[in-house]
CSV table of C-alpha atoms and ligand atoms in Angstrom, one decimal:
chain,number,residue,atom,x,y,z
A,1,UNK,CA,19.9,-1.5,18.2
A,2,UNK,CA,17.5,0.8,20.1
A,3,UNK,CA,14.5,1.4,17.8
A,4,UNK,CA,12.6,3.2,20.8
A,5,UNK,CA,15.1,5.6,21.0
A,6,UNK,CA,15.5,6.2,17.5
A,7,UNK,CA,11.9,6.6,17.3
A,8,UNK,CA,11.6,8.8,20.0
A,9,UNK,CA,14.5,11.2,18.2
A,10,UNK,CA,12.8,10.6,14.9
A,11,UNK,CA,9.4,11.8,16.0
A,12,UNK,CA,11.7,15.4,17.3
A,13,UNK,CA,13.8,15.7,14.1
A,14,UNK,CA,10.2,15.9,12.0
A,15,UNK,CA,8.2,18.0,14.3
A,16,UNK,CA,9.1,21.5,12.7
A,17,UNK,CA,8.1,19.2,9.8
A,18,UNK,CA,4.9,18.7,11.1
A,19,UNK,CA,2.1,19.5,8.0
A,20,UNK,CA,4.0,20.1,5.9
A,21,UNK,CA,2.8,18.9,2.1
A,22,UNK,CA,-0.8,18.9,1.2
A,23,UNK,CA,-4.0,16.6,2.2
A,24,UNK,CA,-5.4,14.6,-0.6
A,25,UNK,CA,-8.9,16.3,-1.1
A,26,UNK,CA,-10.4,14.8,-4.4
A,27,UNK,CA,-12.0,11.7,-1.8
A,28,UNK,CA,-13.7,14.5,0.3
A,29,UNK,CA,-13.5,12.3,3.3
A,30,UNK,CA,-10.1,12.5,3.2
A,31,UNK,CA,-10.1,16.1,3.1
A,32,UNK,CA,-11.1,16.4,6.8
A,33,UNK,CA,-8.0,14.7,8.7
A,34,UNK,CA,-5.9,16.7,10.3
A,35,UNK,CA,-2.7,17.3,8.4
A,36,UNK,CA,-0.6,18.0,12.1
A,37,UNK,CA,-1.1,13.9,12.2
A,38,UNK,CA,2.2,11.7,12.5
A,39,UNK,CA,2.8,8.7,13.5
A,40,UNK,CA,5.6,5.7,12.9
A,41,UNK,CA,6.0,2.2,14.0
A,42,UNK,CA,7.9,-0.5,13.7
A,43,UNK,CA,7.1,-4.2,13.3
A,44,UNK,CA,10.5,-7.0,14.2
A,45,UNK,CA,10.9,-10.7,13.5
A,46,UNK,CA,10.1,-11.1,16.7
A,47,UNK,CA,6.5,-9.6,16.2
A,48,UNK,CA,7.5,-6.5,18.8
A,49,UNK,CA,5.6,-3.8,17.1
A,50,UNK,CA,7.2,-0.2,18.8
A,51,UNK,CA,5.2,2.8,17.8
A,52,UNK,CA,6.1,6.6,18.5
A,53,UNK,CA,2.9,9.5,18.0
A,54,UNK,CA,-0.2,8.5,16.3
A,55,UNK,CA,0.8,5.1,15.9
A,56,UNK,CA,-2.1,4.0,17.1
A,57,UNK,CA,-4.7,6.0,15.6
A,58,UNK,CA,-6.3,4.4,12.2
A,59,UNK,CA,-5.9,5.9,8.9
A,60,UNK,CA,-7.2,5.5,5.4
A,61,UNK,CA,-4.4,3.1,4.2
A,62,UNK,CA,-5.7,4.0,0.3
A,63,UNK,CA,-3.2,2.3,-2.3
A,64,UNK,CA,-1.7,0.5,0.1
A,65,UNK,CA,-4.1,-2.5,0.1
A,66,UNK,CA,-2.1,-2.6,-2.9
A,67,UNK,CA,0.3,-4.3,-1.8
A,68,UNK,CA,-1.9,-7.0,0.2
A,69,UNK,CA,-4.0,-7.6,-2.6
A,70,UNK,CA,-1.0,-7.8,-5.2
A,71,UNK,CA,0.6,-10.8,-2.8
A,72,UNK,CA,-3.2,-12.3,-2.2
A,73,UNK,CA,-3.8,-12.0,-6.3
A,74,UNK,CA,-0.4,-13.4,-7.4
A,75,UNK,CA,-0.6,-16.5,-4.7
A,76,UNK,CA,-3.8,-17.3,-5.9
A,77,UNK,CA,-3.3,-17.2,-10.0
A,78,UNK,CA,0.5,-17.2,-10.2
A,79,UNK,CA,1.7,-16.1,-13.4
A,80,UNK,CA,-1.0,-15.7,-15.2
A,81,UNK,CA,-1.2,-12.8,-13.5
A,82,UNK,CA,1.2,-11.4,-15.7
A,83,UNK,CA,-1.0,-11.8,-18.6
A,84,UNK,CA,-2.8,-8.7,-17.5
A,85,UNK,CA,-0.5,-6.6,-16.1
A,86,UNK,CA,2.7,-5.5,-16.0
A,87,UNK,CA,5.2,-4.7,-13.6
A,88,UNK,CA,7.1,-1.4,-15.2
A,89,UNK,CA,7.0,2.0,-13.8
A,90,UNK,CA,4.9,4.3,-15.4
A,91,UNK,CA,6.5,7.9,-15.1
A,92,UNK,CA,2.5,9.4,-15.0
A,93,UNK,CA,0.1,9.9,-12.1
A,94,UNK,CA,-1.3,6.5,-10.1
A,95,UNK,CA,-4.8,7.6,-11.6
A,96,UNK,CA,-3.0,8.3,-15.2
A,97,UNK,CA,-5.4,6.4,-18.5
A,98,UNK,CA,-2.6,7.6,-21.1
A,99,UNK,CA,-0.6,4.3,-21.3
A,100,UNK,CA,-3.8,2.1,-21.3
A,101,UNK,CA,-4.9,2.4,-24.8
A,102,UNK,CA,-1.5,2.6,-26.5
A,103,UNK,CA,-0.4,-0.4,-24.4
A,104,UNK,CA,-3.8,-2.3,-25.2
A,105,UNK,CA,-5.5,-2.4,-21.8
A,106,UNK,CA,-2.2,-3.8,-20.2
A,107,UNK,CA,-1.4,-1.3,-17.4
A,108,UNK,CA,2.1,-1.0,-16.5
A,109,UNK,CA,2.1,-2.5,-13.0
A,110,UNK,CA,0.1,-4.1,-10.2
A,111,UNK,CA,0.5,-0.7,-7.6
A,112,UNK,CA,-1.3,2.2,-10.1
A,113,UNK,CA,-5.1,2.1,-9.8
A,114,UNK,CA,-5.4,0.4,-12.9
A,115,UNK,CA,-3.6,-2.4,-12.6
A,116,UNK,CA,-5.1,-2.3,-8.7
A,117,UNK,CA,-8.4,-2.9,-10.5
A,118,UNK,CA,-6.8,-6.3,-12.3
A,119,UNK,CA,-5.3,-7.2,-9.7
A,120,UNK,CA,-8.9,-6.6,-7.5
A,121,UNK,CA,-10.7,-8.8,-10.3
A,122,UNK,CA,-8.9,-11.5,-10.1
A,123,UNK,CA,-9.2,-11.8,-6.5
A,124,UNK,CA,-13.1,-12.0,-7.2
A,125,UNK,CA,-15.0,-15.6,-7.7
A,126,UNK,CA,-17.9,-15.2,-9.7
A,127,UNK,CA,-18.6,-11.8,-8.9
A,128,UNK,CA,-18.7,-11.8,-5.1
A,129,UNK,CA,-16.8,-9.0,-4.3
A,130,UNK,CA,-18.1,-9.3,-0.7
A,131,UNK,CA,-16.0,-12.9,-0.3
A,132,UNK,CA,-13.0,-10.9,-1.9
A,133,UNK,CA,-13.2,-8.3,0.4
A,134,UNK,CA,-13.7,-10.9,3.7
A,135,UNK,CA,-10.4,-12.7,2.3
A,136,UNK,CA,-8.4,-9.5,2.9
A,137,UNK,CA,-9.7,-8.5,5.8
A,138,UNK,CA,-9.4,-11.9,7.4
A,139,UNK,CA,-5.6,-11.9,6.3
A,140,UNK,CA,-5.3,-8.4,7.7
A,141,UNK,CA,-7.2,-9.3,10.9
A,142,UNK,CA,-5.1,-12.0,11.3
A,143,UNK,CA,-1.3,-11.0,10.3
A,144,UNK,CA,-2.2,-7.8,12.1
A,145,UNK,CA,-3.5,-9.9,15.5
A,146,UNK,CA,-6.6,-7.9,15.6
A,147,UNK,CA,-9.8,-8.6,14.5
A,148,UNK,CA,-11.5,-5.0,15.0
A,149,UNK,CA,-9.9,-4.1,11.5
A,150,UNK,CA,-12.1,-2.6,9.2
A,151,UNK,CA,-13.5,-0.6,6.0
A,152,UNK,CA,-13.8,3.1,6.8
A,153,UNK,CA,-17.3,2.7,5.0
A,154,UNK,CA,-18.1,6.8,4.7
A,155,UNK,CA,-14.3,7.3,2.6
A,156,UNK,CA,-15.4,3.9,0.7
A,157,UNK,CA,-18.7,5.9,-0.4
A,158,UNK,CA,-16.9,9.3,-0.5
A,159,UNK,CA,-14.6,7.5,-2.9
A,160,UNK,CA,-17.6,5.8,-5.5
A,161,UNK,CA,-19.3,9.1,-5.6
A,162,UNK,CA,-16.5,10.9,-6.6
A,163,UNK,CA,-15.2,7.9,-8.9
A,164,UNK,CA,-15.3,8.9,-12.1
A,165,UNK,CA,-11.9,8.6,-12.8
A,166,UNK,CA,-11.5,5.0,-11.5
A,167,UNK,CA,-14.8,4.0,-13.4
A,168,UNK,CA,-13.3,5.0,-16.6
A,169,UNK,CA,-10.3,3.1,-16.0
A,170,UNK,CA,-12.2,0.0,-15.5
A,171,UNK,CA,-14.6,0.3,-18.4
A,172,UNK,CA,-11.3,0.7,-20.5
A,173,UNK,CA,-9.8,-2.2,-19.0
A,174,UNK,CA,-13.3,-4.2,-20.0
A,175,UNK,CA,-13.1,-2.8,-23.5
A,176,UNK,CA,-10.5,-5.3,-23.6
A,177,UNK,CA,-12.4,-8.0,-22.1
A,178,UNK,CA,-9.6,-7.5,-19.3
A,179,UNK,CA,-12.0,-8.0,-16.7
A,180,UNK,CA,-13.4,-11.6,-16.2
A,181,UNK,CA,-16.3,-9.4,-13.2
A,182,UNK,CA,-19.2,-7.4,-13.8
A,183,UNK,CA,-17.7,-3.7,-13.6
A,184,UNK,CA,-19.2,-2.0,-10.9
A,185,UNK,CA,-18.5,-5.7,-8.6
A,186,UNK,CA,-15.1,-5.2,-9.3
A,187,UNK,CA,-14.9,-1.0,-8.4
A,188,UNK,CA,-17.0,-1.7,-5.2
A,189,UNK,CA,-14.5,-4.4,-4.4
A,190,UNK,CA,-11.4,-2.2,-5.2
A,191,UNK,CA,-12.9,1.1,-3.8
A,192,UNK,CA,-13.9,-1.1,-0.1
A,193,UNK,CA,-10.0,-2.7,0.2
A,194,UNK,CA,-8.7,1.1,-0.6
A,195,UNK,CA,-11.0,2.4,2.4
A,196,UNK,CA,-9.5,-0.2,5.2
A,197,UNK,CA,-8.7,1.7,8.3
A,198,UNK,CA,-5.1,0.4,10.1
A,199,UNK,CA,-3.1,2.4,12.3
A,200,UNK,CA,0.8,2.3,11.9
A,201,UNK,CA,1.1,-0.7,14.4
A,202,UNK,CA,-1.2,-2.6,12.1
A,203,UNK,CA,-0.3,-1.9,9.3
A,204,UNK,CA,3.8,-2.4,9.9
A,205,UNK,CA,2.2,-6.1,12.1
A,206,UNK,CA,0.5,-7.3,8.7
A,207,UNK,CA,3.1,-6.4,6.4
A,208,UNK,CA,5.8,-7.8,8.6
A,209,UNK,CA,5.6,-11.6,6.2
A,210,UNK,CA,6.7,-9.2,3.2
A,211,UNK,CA,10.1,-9.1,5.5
A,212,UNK,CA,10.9,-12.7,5.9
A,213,UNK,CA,10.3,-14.6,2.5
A,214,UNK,CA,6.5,-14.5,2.4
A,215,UNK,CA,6.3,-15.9,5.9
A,216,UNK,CA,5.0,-14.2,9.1
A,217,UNK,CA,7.5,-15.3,11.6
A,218,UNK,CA,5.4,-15.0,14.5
A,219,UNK,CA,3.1,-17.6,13.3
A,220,UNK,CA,5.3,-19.3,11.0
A,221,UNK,CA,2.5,-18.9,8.2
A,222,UNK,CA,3.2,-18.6,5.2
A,223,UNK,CA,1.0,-16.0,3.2
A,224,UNK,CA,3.1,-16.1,0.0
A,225,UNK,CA,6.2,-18.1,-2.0
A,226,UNK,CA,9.7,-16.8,-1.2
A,227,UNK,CA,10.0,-16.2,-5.3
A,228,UNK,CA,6.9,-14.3,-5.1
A,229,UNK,CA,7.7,-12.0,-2.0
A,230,UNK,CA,11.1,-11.4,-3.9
A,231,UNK,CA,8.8,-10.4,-6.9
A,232,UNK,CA,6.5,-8.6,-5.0
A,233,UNK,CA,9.2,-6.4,-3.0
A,234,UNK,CA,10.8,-5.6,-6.5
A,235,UNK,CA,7.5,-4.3,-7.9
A,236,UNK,CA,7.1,-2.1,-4.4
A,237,UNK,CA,10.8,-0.6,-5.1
A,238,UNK,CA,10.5,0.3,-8.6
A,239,UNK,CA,6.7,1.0,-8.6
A,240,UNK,CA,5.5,2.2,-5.1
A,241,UNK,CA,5.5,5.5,-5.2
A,242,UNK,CA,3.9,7.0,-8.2
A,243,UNK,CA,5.9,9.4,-10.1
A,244,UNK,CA,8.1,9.7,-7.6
A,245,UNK,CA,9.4,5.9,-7.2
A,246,UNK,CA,12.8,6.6,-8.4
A,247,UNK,CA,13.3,9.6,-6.2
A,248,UNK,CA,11.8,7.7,-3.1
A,249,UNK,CA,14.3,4.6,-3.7
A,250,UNK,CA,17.0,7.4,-4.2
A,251,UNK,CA,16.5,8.6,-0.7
A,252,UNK,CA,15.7,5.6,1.1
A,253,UNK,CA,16.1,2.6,-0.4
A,254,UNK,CA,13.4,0.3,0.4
A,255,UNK,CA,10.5,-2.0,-1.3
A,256,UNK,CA,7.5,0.3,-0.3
A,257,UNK,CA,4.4,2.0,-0.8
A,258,UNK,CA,2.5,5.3,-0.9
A,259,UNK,CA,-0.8,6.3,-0.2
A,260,UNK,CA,-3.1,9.4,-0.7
A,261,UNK,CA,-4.1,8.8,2.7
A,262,UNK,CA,-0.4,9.9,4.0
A,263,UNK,CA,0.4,6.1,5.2
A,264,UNK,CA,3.9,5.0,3.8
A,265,UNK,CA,4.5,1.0,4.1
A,266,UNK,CA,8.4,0.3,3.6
A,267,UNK,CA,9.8,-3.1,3.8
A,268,UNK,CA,13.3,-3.8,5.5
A,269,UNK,CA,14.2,-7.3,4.2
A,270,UNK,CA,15.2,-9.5,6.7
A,271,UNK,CA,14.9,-6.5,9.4
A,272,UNK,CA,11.0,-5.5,9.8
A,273,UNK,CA,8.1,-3.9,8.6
A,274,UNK,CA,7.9,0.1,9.0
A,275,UNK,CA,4.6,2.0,8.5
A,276,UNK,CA,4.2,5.7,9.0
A,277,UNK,CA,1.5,8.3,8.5
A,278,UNK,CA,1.6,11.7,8.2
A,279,UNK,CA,-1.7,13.3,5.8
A,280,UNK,CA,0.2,15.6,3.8
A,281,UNK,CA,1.4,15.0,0.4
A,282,UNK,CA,3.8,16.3,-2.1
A,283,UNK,CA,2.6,16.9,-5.8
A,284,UNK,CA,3.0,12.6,-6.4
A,285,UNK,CA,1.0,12.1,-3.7
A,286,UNK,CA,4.0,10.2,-1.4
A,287,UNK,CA,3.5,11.9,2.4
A,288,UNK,CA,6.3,14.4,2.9
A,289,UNK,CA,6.8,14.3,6.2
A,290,UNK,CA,6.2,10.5,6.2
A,291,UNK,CA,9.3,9.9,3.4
A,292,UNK,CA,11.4,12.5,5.7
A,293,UNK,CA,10.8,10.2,8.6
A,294,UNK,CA,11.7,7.2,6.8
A,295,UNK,CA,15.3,9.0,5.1
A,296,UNK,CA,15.9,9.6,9.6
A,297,UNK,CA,15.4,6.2,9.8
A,298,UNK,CA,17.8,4.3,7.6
A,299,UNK,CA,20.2,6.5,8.0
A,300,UNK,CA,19.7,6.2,12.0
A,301,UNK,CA,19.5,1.9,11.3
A,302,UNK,CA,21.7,1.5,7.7
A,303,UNK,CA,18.6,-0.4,6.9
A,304,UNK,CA,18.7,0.6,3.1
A,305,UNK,CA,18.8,-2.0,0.7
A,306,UNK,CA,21.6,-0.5,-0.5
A,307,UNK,CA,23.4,0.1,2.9
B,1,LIG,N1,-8.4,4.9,-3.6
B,1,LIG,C1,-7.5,5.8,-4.3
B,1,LIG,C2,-7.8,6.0,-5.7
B,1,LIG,O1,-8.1,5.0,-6.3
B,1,LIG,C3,-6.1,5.3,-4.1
B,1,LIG,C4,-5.1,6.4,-4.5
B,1,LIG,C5,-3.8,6.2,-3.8
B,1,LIG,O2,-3.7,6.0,-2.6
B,1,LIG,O3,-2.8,6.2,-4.6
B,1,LIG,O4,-7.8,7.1,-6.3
């Protein structure tokens, strides 16, 4: 199969596409970026990352550290992970608090900013959010070959000044003694990991172990359990899109994951990693043009789960 070319005719199917949707601007730094932006790549067993437009420009990846810190989080405690979280969709916004109370500080599922925030805590040891953050980075650095990967620090301050919402999720979750940190050690943690900067390339290179069992098969090493990446690929399909999971598995049929930042992580099993990143949203917050590039893509590959 010719990903390059399909690429290359992917990138001129979407370009009367091009800023489309809306940029996320309640993290003002996020406002700024142009919404024109697009960019795809692809990530192989092989560890051949292909790339077509911006896919080498660095973006606010946003919820989906989710995904990295779900996989770190659930290697490190197992099931008692489980304890604390769920793994349901929620049919409400990623930011929603509705569910919380009724469902007694449980949220729904480790990819909404809630159950991010669990998630976060338990990848902190006695409150050092600043260890927690190194882990990621240094698993990101390394699956991603490339060690200039870093926090966007201005969108992680953009993001605590304007964090009201995500503060009032935590303190709910620690009305239920649901968090074993200190508050604010946790939300510094959880607003730094949603900050990381990784272009397409980087981000499809990193994600590629969620492909192949929990395994990067460049390096052979293993980041999490098969069980767990099968776990963790479920929760992506049914979960990784916000209010619009159902609709996003409907069209393209992959694990994956949406952020505000207009990056789009989709898992092929067995196949690849694909990242692509185009600002603008639709009123879930999943980028429109990004999801539009993706529908090109299985259809061009029959790389649907579901093919
Ligand atoms: N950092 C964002 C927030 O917590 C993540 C939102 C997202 O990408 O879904 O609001």
């Amino acid at each position: 199969m010719d990903l390059d070319r399909i690429l290359a005719e992917i990138v001129d199917e979407i370009a009367p596409h091009r800023g489309e949707g809306r940029v996320a601007t309640y993290i003002p730094a996020l406002a700024r970026v142009d919404p024109r932006k697009f960019g795809m790549a692809i990530a192989t067993r092989d560890g051949a990352v292909r790339g077509v437009g911006e896919a080498d420009e660095r973006f606010s990846v946003q919820s989906i550290s989710k995904v990295f810190t779900f996989a770190l989080a659930l290697e490190k405690v197992g099931a008692k992970l489980w304890e604390r979280v769920g793994r349901e969709p929620t049919g409400s916004a990623f930011n929603s608090i509705v569910q919380l109370e009724a469902e007694k500080g449980v949220p729904r599922n480790p990819l909404i900013n809630a159950g991010a925030i669990i998630v976060t805590d338990h990848l902190i040891e006695a409150n050092d959010a600043d260890a927690a953050i190194q882990w990621v980075l240094t698993v990101l650095r390394d699956h991603a070959e490339d060690q200039s990967i870093g926090i966007d620090e201005e969108v992680a301050a953009s993001e605590s000044e304007t964090g009201a919402r995500n503060r009032s999720l935590a303190w709910f979750l620690a009305s239920f003694g649901h968090l074993d940190n200190a508050v604010e050690t946790v939300l510094s943690a959880y607003f730094r990991h949603c900050a990381l900067a990784l272009s397409c390339r980087q981000l499809a290179r990193a994600a590629l172990f969620l492909a192949f069992d929990g395994e990067d098969p460049v390096t052979g090493e293993r980041i999490v359990a098969p069980q767990r990446c099968r776990r963790i690929n479920a929760v992506m399909m049914t979960c990784g899109h916000y209010d619009n999971s159902g609709e996003f598995a409907f069209r393209i049929g992959l694990p994956g994951k949406s952020g505000v930042g207009g990056g789009i992580l989709a898992i092929a099993p067995k196949k690849g990693a694909i990242a692509v990143w185009s600002p603008g949203l639709n009123d879930a917050g999943t980028s429109t043009v990004g999801a539009l590039a993706l529908e090109r893509l299985i259809e061009k590959t029959g790389w649907s789960a579901f093919a």
